[in-house]
Amino acid sequence: MLVLVAVLGFVGTAIVRSWMSPSARDLTPAEADLGSGSVTDPIRYAVNVPARESRQYPMDLPGVQPGTALTNQQLGGVDPRTLLWVTLKRQAQRPVTDSISRWYGSINEYEQSYPAAHTSIRSAIDWRTREFTRDDVKINGDNTIDTYVIFRCVGSPTGAAREGTFQQNRSGDREATWKVVENPPTSNCPLRMKPGKLVANNHVTDGLAPYGLSPEGADKFISYLDQVTDLIQVDRPQAVASTDGKRYIQLDVTLVPQSDGMDDRKGAAFLNAAFAQTGKSPFDQPYSINIGVHQGFKKRYLLDPVTLLPAYSVTLSTPRLDLHGAPVTTGPQPEISYSLDQHTWPETIEPDAKRTEGGPPAIPHHAWPFDKIRLH
């Protein structure tokens, strides 16, 4: 993918400069940035759409006192896009993110396996220090973590990454043990949170929300997305109850691929270009979207009514579209996958999340507290 982006960036640079040179003095700084090759140049991310001037977006909902629950009565007057921008801006500034994501490679796998999941990742990151821990686990059919084998990767910007494998013997004839390796040479563990390591940095984010940004950076990210007509579509929020009786705010968001300015439609590529307006490369931050640049998605956020941060989210990736907005059915087809995420927002990474000795890790997994959510 990086090679493709580089080629597109080079070709785009030549094309843009050929038509802009005679009148470059009349262009805005954002228009002049197209084809420049800078970090913020959208063509580097395969879209030929300049950024507009950054706007300031609210951290709070108008008419809702910070720290109080968004009521059903207030909900009726909430602008859906404003609510999305508020929750994205709040997420962007949280010091620590901690999520458990269960991933299904197809709609059929989701239908047949849920609530069990063979691929589940717990990722905790301190965006101030870039310290991280990642667990790869399996979720059983009874919605519990399988503690038979757990792979844990712990690291920071300084020092070696540490990979621990906890294995429990099912027969019970020998004690469960940890096996720990420093900087394992055949693992992606040492590469996590390193610049440009797309595979090692999968599931660093929820595929939309940016993390590790200042308020000004979040405004630049949102401003770029907000300017592209029909790219981000938001349904009217509604109050919903979980199976354990808790109240959440349901916010449905759709990323619809739009014209990229280069005779194609793209979806996730616009997210990369939006993040780059902060002056940080999305590949280096990292900002992992987990789908192809042509694809879009349907996402359901289930927000805490007080913090307006997601407690849970469900995402279904969608196919690439042709210029007329119809799904592309020829050529290689991208994965149409489901991802179910449980989110928490601590102030620090909990000590147990970094442990690679003693008994089994205590992973803060919640049984999914909703009836099966289908976005297809």
CSV table of C-alpha atoms in Angstrom, one decimal:
chain,number,residue,atom,x,y,z
A,1,MET,CA,0.0,0.0,0.0
A,2,LEU,CA,2.9,2.4,0.8
A,3,VAL,CA,4.3,1.8,-2.7
A,4,LEU,CA,0.9,2.6,-4.2
A,5,VAL,CA,0.6,5.8,-2.2
A,6,ALA,CA,4.2,6.8,-3.2
A,7,VAL,CA,3.5,6.3,-6.9
A,8,LEU,CA,0.2,8.2,-6.8
A,9,GLY,CA,2.0,11.0,-4.9
A,10,PHE,CA,4.7,11.2,-7.6
A,11,VAL,CA,2.3,11.1,-10.5
A,12,GLY,CA,-0.1,13.6,-8.8
A,13,THR,CA,2.8,16.0,-8.1
A,14,ALA,CA,3.7,16.2,-11.8
A,15,ILE,CA,0.1,16.6,-12.9
A,16,VAL,CA,-0.8,19.3,-10.3
A,17,ARG,CA,2.4,21.3,-10.9
A,18,SER,CA,1.8,21.3,-14.7
A,19,TRP,CA,-1.5,23.2,-14.4
A,20,MET,CA,-0.9,25.2,-11.3
A,21,SER,CA,2.5,26.8,-12.2
A,22,PRO,CA,1.2,29.7,-14.3
A,23,SER,CA,-1.1,30.9,-11.6
A,24,ALA,CA,0.5,29.6,-8.4
A,25,ARG,CA,0.5,33.1,-7.0
A,26,ASP,CA,-3.4,33.1,-7.0
A,27,LEU,CA,-3.7,29.8,-5.1
A,28,THR,CA,-4.5,29.5,-1.4
A,29,PRO,CA,-1.8,27.9,0.7
A,30,ALA,CA,-3.9,24.7,0.8
A,31,GLU,CA,-4.3,24.7,-3.0
A,32,ALA,CA,-0.5,25.3,-3.4
A,33,ASP,CA,0.2,22.4,-1.0
A,34,LEU,CA,-1.4,19.9,-3.5
A,35,GLY,CA,1.5,18.1,-5.2
A,36,SER,CA,4.1,19.6,-2.9
A,37,GLY,CA,5.1,16.3,-1.4
A,38,SER,CA,4.7,17.7,2.2
A,39,VAL,CA,3.3,15.7,5.0
A,40,THR,CA,0.0,17.6,4.7
A,41,ASP,CA,-0.2,17.2,0.9
A,42,PRO,CA,-3.5,15.2,0.3
A,43,ILE,CA,-2.1,13.7,-2.9
A,44,ARG,CA,0.4,11.7,-0.8
A,45,TYR,CA,-2.8,9.9,0.5
A,46,ALA,CA,-4.3,9.4,-3.0
A,47,VAL,CA,-6.9,12.2,-2.9
A,48,ASN,CA,-6.7,15.5,-4.9
A,49,VAL,CA,-8.8,17.6,-2.7
A,50,PRO,CA,-7.2,20.6,-1.0
A,51,ALA,CA,-7.9,21.4,2.7
A,52,ARG,CA,-9.9,24.5,3.6
A,53,GLU,CA,-9.1,26.8,6.4
A,54,SER,CA,-9.4,25.0,9.7
A,55,ARG,CA,-12.4,25.8,11.8
A,56,GLN,CA,-12.9,25.5,15.5
A,57,TYR,CA,-15.2,22.8,16.7
A,58,PRO,CA,-16.9,22.5,20.1
A,59,MET,CA,-15.8,20.2,22.9
A,60,ASP,CA,-19.3,20.4,24.4
A,61,LEU,CA,-22.8,20.2,23.1
A,62,PRO,CA,-24.7,23.5,23.0
A,63,GLY,CA,-27.2,23.7,25.9
A,64,VAL,CA,-25.8,20.6,27.7
A,65,GLN,CA,-23.9,21.3,30.9
A,66,PRO,CA,-20.5,19.5,30.9
A,67,GLY,CA,-20.4,16.6,33.3
A,68,THR,CA,-24.2,16.0,33.1
A,69,ALA,CA,-26.0,13.2,31.3
A,70,LEU,CA,-27.5,14.0,27.9
A,71,THR,CA,-31.3,13.6,28.5
A,72,ASN,CA,-33.9,12.2,26.2
A,73,GLN,CA,-35.5,15.6,26.0
A,74,GLN,CA,-32.2,17.3,25.1
A,75,LEU,CA,-31.4,14.5,22.6
A,76,GLY,CA,-34.3,15.6,20.3
A,77,GLY,CA,-32.6,19.0,19.7
A,78,VAL,CA,-29.0,17.7,19.1
A,79,ASP,CA,-27.5,18.1,15.7
A,80,PRO,CA,-26.1,14.7,14.7
A,81,ARG,CA,-22.9,16.0,13.1
A,82,THR,CA,-22.2,18.3,16.0
A,83,LEU,CA,-22.5,15.3,18.4
A,84,LEU,CA,-20.0,13.3,16.2
A,85,TRP,CA,-17.5,16.1,16.1
A,86,VAL,CA,-17.8,16.5,19.9
A,87,THR,CA,-17.1,12.8,20.6
A,88,LEU,CA,-14.2,12.7,18.0
A,89,LYS,CA,-12.6,15.8,19.5
A,90,ARG,CA,-12.9,14.4,23.1
A,91,GLN,CA,-11.5,11.0,22.0
A,92,ALA,CA,-8.6,12.8,20.2
A,93,GLN,CA,-7.4,14.3,23.5
A,94,ARG,CA,-7.7,11.4,25.9
A,95,PRO,CA,-4.3,10.5,27.3
A,96,VAL,CA,-4.8,6.8,27.3
A,97,THR,CA,-7.0,4.5,25.1
A,98,ASP,CA,-7.8,1.0,26.1
A,99,SER,CA,-10.0,-1.2,23.9
A,100,ILE,CA,-10.9,-4.8,23.2
A,101,SER,CA,-11.7,-5.4,19.6
A,102,ARG,CA,-13.1,-8.7,18.3
A,103,TRP,CA,-12.8,-9.0,14.5
A,104,TYR,CA,-14.7,-11.1,12.0
A,105,GLY,CA,-13.3,-11.5,8.5
A,106,SER,CA,-16.7,-11.7,6.8
A,107,ILE,CA,-20.4,-11.2,7.4
A,108,ASN,CA,-20.8,-15.0,7.3
A,109,GLU,CA,-18.2,-15.5,10.0
A,110,TYR,CA,-19.9,-12.9,12.2
A,111,GLU,CA,-23.3,-14.6,11.8
A,112,GLN,CA,-21.9,-18.0,12.5
A,113,SER,CA,-19.4,-17.3,15.3
A,114,TYR,CA,-20.7,-14.4,17.4
A,115,PRO,CA,-20.3,-13.9,20.3
A,116,ALA,CA,-17.2,-16.1,20.0
A,117,ALA,CA,-14.2,-14.6,18.2
A,118,HIS,CA,-11.0,-16.3,17.2
A,119,THR,CA,-9.3,-12.9,16.6
A,120,SER,CA,-9.6,-10.4,19.5
A,121,ILE,CA,-7.1,-7.7,20.4
A,122,ARG,CA,-6.8,-5.7,23.6
A,123,SER,CA,-4.8,-2.6,22.9
A,124,ALA,CA,-3.8,0.0,25.6
A,125,ILE,CA,-1.7,3.0,24.6
A,126,ASP,CA,-0.5,6.0,26.5
A,127,TRP,CA,-0.4,8.7,23.8
A,128,ARG,CA,1.8,11.0,25.9
A,129,THR,CA,4.7,8.6,26.3
A,130,ARG,CA,3.8,6.1,23.5
A,131,GLU,CA,4.0,3.2,26.0
A,132,PHE,CA,1.8,0.4,25.0
A,133,THR,CA,0.6,-3.1,25.7
A,134,ARG,CA,-1.3,-5.5,23.3
A,135,ASP,CA,-3.0,-8.8,24.1
A,136,ASP,CA,-4.1,-11.3,21.4
A,137,VAL,CA,-6.8,-13.5,22.9
A,138,LYS,CA,-9.7,-15.7,21.9
A,139,ILE,CA,-13.3,-15.1,23.1
A,140,ASN,CA,-15.3,-18.2,23.8
A,141,GLY,CA,-18.9,-18.9,22.9
A,142,ASP,CA,-20.1,-18.0,26.4
A,143,ASN,CA,-18.6,-14.5,25.9
A,144,THR,CA,-15.6,-15.1,28.2
A,145,ILE,CA,-11.9,-14.7,27.5
A,146,ASP,CA,-10.1,-18.0,26.8
A,147,THR,CA,-7.1,-18.0,29.1
A,148,TYR,CA,-5.6,-21.2,27.7
A,149,VAL,CA,-3.1,-19.1,25.5
A,150,ILE,CA,-2.6,-15.4,25.7
A,151,PHE,CA,0.0,-13.5,23.7
A,152,ARG,CA,1.1,-10.2,25.2
A,153,CYS,CA,3.3,-7.5,23.7
A,154,VAL,CA,4.6,-4.7,26.0
A,155,GLY,CA,6.8,-1.8,24.8
A,156,SER,CA,7.8,1.9,24.9
A,157,PRO,CA,9.8,4.3,22.8
A,158,THR,CA,12.9,3.4,24.9
A,159,GLY,CA,14.1,-0.1,25.7
A,160,ALA,CA,13.3,-3.4,24.3
A,161,ALA,CA,9.8,-4.7,23.5
A,162,ARG,CA,8.8,-7.7,25.6
A,163,GLU,CA,6.6,-10.5,24.3
A,164,GLY,CA,5.1,-12.8,26.8
A,165,THR,CA,3.1,-16.0,26.1
A,166,PHE,CA,0.9,-17.3,28.9
A,167,GLN,CA,-0.1,-20.9,28.4
A,168,GLN,CA,-2.4,-23.0,30.6
A,169,ASN,CA,-2.4,-26.8,30.4
A,170,ARG,CA,-6.0,-28.0,29.8
A,171,SER,CA,-5.4,-31.3,31.5
A,172,GLY,CA,-4.2,-29.6,34.7
A,173,ASP,CA,-1.2,-31.9,35.1
A,174,ARG,CA,1.3,-29.1,35.0
A,175,GLU,CA,1.4,-25.5,36.1
A,176,ALA,CA,0.5,-22.6,33.8
A,177,THR,CA,3.5,-20.7,32.7
A,178,TRP,CA,4.7,-17.5,31.1
A,179,LYS,CA,7.4,-17.6,28.4
A,180,VAL,CA,9.0,-14.2,27.8
A,181,VAL,CA,11.2,-13.1,25.0
A,182,GLU,CA,12.9,-9.7,24.6
A,183,ASN,CA,12.6,-8.2,21.0
A,184,PRO,CA,11.5,-11.5,19.4
A,185,PRO,CA,13.0,-11.4,15.9
A,186,THR,CA,10.1,-13.2,14.1
A,187,SER,CA,7.3,-11.1,15.7
A,188,ASN,CA,5.6,-7.8,15.0
A,189,CYS,CA,5.8,-7.0,18.7
A,190,PRO,CA,9.1,-4.9,18.5
A,191,LEU,CA,7.6,-2.9,15.5
A,192,ARG,CA,4.4,-1.8,17.3
A,193,MET,CA,4.0,2.0,17.6
A,194,LYS,CA,7.0,2.5,15.3
A,195,PRO,CA,6.7,4.8,12.2
A,196,GLY,CA,5.4,3.3,9.0
A,197,LYS,CA,4.8,-0.2,10.4
A,198,LEU,CA,1.2,-0.7,9.1
A,199,VAL,CA,0.8,-4.4,10.0
A,200,ALA,CA,2.3,-4.1,13.5
A,201,ASN,CA,0.0,-1.1,14.2
A,202,ASN,CA,-3.3,-2.6,13.2
A,203,HIS,CA,-6.2,-1.9,15.6
A,204,VAL,CA,-4.4,1.0,17.2
A,205,THR,CA,-7.6,3.1,16.6
A,206,ASP,CA,-11.3,2.3,16.0
A,207,GLY,CA,-10.9,3.1,12.3
A,208,LEU,CA,-12.3,6.7,12.6
A,209,ALA,CA,-11.4,8.5,15.8
A,210,PRO,CA,-7.9,10.0,15.9
A,211,TYR,CA,-5.9,9.8,19.1
A,212,GLY,CA,-3.0,11.7,20.5
A,213,LEU,CA,-4.0,15.1,19.1
A,214,SER,CA,-4.2,18.7,20.6
A,215,PRO,CA,-7.5,20.6,20.3
A,216,GLU,CA,-6.1,22.4,17.3
A,217,GLY,CA,-5.0,19.2,15.7
A,218,ALA,CA,-8.5,17.7,16.2
A,219,ASP,CA,-10.0,20.8,14.6
A,220,LYS,CA,-7.8,20.4,11.5
A,221,PHE,CA,-8.8,16.7,11.2
A,222,ILE,CA,-12.5,17.4,11.5
A,223,SER,CA,-12.4,20.5,9.2
A,224,TYR,CA,-11.0,18.4,6.3
A,225,LEU,CA,-13.7,15.7,6.8
A,226,ASP,CA,-16.5,18.2,7.2
A,227,GLN,CA,-15.7,19.9,3.9
A,228,VAL,CA,-16.1,16.8,1.7
A,229,THR,CA,-19.8,16.7,0.8
A,230,ASP,CA,-21.6,13.4,1.7
A,231,LEU,CA,-18.3,11.7,2.9
A,232,ILE,CA,-19.4,11.5,6.5
A,233,GLN,CA,-23.2,10.8,7.0
A,234,VAL,CA,-24.6,10.8,10.5
A,235,ASP,CA,-28.1,9.6,11.6
A,236,ARG,CA,-30.1,11.2,14.3
A,237,PRO,CA,-29.0,9.9,17.7
A,238,GLN,CA,-31.3,8.0,19.9
A,239,ALA,CA,-31.3,6.6,23.5
A,240,VAL,CA,-31.0,2.8,23.8
A,241,ALA,CA,-30.7,0.4,26.7
A,242,SER,CA,-28.3,-2.4,27.0
A,243,THR,CA,-29.4,-5.9,28.2
A,244,ASP,CA,-28.2,-5.0,31.7
A,245,GLY,CA,-30.4,-1.9,31.8
A,246,LYS,CA,-27.8,0.8,31.2
A,247,ARG,CA,-28.6,3.8,29.0
A,248,TYR,CA,-26.4,4.7,26.0
A,249,ILE,CA,-26.6,7.2,23.1
A,250,GLN,CA,-26.6,5.4,19.8
A,251,LEU,CA,-24.9,7.4,17.0
A,252,ASP,CA,-24.7,5.8,13.5
A,253,VAL,CA,-22.0,7.1,11.2
A,254,THR,CA,-21.4,6.1,7.6
A,255,LEU,CA,-18.2,6.8,5.6
A,256,VAL,CA,-19.4,6.9,1.9
A,257,PRO,CA,-16.6,6.9,-0.7
A,258,GLN,CA,-16.6,10.1,-2.7
A,259,SER,CA,-14.8,11.5,-5.8
A,260,ASP,CA,-11.1,11.7,-5.0
A,261,GLY,CA,-10.4,14.4,-7.7
A,262,MET,CA,-8.5,11.8,-9.7
A,263,ASP,CA,-11.3,10.0,-11.6
A,264,ASP,CA,-12.0,7.5,-8.8
A,265,ARG,CA,-13.9,7.3,-5.5
A,266,LYS,CA,-12.2,6.8,-2.2
A,267,GLY,CA,-13.3,6.5,1.4
A,268,ALA,CA,-10.6,5.7,4.0
A,269,ALA,CA,-8.0,7.7,1.9
A,270,PHE,CA,-9.9,10.8,3.0
A,271,LEU,CA,-9.3,9.9,6.6
A,272,ASN,CA,-5.6,9.6,6.1
A,273,ALA,CA,-5.6,13.0,4.3
A,274,ALA,CA,-7.6,14.5,7.1
A,275,PHE,CA,-5.2,13.3,9.8
A,276,ALA,CA,-2.3,14.6,7.8
A,277,GLN,CA,-3.6,18.1,8.1
A,278,THR,CA,-2.3,18.0,11.7
A,279,GLY,CA,1.2,17.9,10.3
A,280,LYS,CA,1.7,14.3,11.4
A,281,SER,CA,1.8,11.4,9.0
A,282,PRO,CA,-1.1,9.0,9.7
A,283,PHE,CA,1.3,6.1,9.0
A,284,ASP,CA,3.8,7.3,11.6
A,285,GLN,CA,1.5,8.5,14.4
A,286,PRO,CA,0.1,5.8,13.9
A,287,TYR,CA,-3.5,6.3,12.8
A,288,SER,CA,-4.7,2.8,11.7
A,289,ILE,CA,-8.0,2.6,9.7
A,290,ASN,CA,-7.8,-1.2,9.2
A,291,ILE,CA,-9.6,-1.1,5.7
A,292,GLY,CA,-8.5,-0.4,2.1
A,293,VAL,CA,-8.3,3.2,1.0
A,294,HIS,CA,-11.2,2.8,-1.5
A,295,GLN,CA,-13.5,1.4,1.2
A,296,GLY,CA,-16.1,3.0,3.4
A,297,PHE,CA,-17.8,1.7,6.5
A,298,LYS,CA,-20.9,1.7,8.7
A,299,LYS,CA,-20.3,2.4,12.3
A,300,ARG,CA,-22.5,2.4,15.4
A,301,TYR,CA,-21.2,4.2,18.4
A,302,LEU,CA,-22.8,3.5,21.8
A,303,LEU,CA,-21.8,6.6,23.8
A,304,ASP,CA,-21.8,7.1,27.5
A,305,PRO,CA,-24.5,9.8,28.0
A,306,VAL,CA,-22.2,11.8,30.4
A,307,THR,CA,-18.8,11.7,28.8
A,308,LEU,CA,-20.1,11.3,25.2
A,309,LEU,CA,-17.2,8.9,24.7
A,310,PRO,CA,-17.9,5.5,23.2
A,311,ALA,CA,-18.4,2.6,25.6
A,312,TYR,CA,-18.9,0.2,22.6
A,313,SER,CA,-18.9,0.4,18.9
A,314,VAL,CA,-19.7,-1.8,15.9
A,315,THR,CA,-18.1,-1.3,12.5
A,316,LEU,CA,-18.9,-3.0,9.1
A,317,SER,CA,-16.6,-2.2,6.2
A,318,THR,CA,-18.2,-1.6,2.9
A,319,PRO,CA,-17.1,-2.3,-0.8
A,320,ARG,CA,-15.4,0.2,-3.0
A,321,LEU,CA,-17.7,2.2,-5.3
A,322,ASP,CA,-17.5,3.2,-9.0
A,323,LEU,CA,-17.8,6.7,-10.2
A,324,HIS,CA,-21.6,6.3,-10.3
A,325,GLY,CA,-21.8,5.2,-6.7
A,326,ALA,CA,-22.4,1.5,-7.4
A,327,PRO,CA,-20.4,-1.3,-5.8
A,328,VAL,CA,-17.4,-2.4,-7.8
A,329,THR,CA,-17.9,-6.1,-8.6
A,330,THR,CA,-14.9,-6.8,-10.9
A,331,GLY,CA,-11.3,-7.4,-9.9
A,332,PRO,CA,-10.1,-8.3,-6.4
A,333,GLN,CA,-12.7,-7.8,-3.8
A,334,PRO,CA,-11.8,-6.3,-0.3
A,335,GLU,CA,-12.7,-8.0,2.9
A,336,ILE,CA,-16.1,-7.0,4.2
A,337,SER,CA,-15.5,-7.4,7.9
A,338,TYR,CA,-17.1,-6.7,11.2
A,339,SER,CA,-15.3,-5.3,14.2
A,340,LEU,CA,-16.9,-5.0,17.7
A,341,ASP,CA,-15.0,-2.8,20.2
A,342,GLN,CA,-15.3,-2.3,23.9
A,343,HIS,CA,-13.8,1.1,24.9
A,344,THR,CA,-12.4,2.4,28.2
A,345,TRP,CA,-10.6,5.7,28.9
A,346,PRO,CA,-8.3,5.4,31.9
A,347,GLU,CA,-5.8,8.1,33.0
A,348,THR,CA,-2.9,5.6,32.9
A,349,ILE,CA,-2.3,2.0,31.6
A,350,GLU,CA,-3.1,-0.3,34.5
A,351,PRO,CA,-0.1,-2.1,35.9
A,352,ASP,CA,-1.6,-5.6,35.4
A,353,ALA,CA,-1.9,-4.9,31.7
A,354,LYS,CA,1.9,-4.8,31.5
A,355,ARG,CA,2.6,-7.9,33.6
A,356,THR,CA,4.3,-11.0,32.0
A,357,GLU,CA,4.7,-13.1,35.2
A,358,GLY,CA,2.5,-14.7,37.8
A,359,GLY,CA,-0.9,-16.0,37.0
A,360,PRO,CA,-3.2,-15.4,34.0
A,361,PRO,CA,-3.6,-11.8,32.9
A,362,ALA,CA,-6.8,-10.1,34.1
A,363,ILE,CA,-8.2,-8.7,30.9
A,364,PRO,CA,-11.1,-6.3,31.6
A,365,HIS,CA,-13.5,-8.0,29.1
A,366,HIS,CA,-17.2,-7.3,29.2
A,367,ALA,CA,-19.8,-9.7,27.8
A,368,TRP,CA,-21.4,-7.8,24.9
A,369,PRO,CA,-24.4,-6.1,26.6
A,370,PHE,CA,-26.6,-5.8,23.5
A,371,ASP,CA,-28.6,-8.1,21.3
A,372,LYS,CA,-26.7,-9.0,18.1
A,373,ILE,CA,-26.2,-5.8,16.2
A,374,ARG,CA,-26.4,-6.2,12.4
A,375,LEU,CA,-25.3,-3.3,10.1
A,376,HIS,CA,-25.6,-5.4,6.9
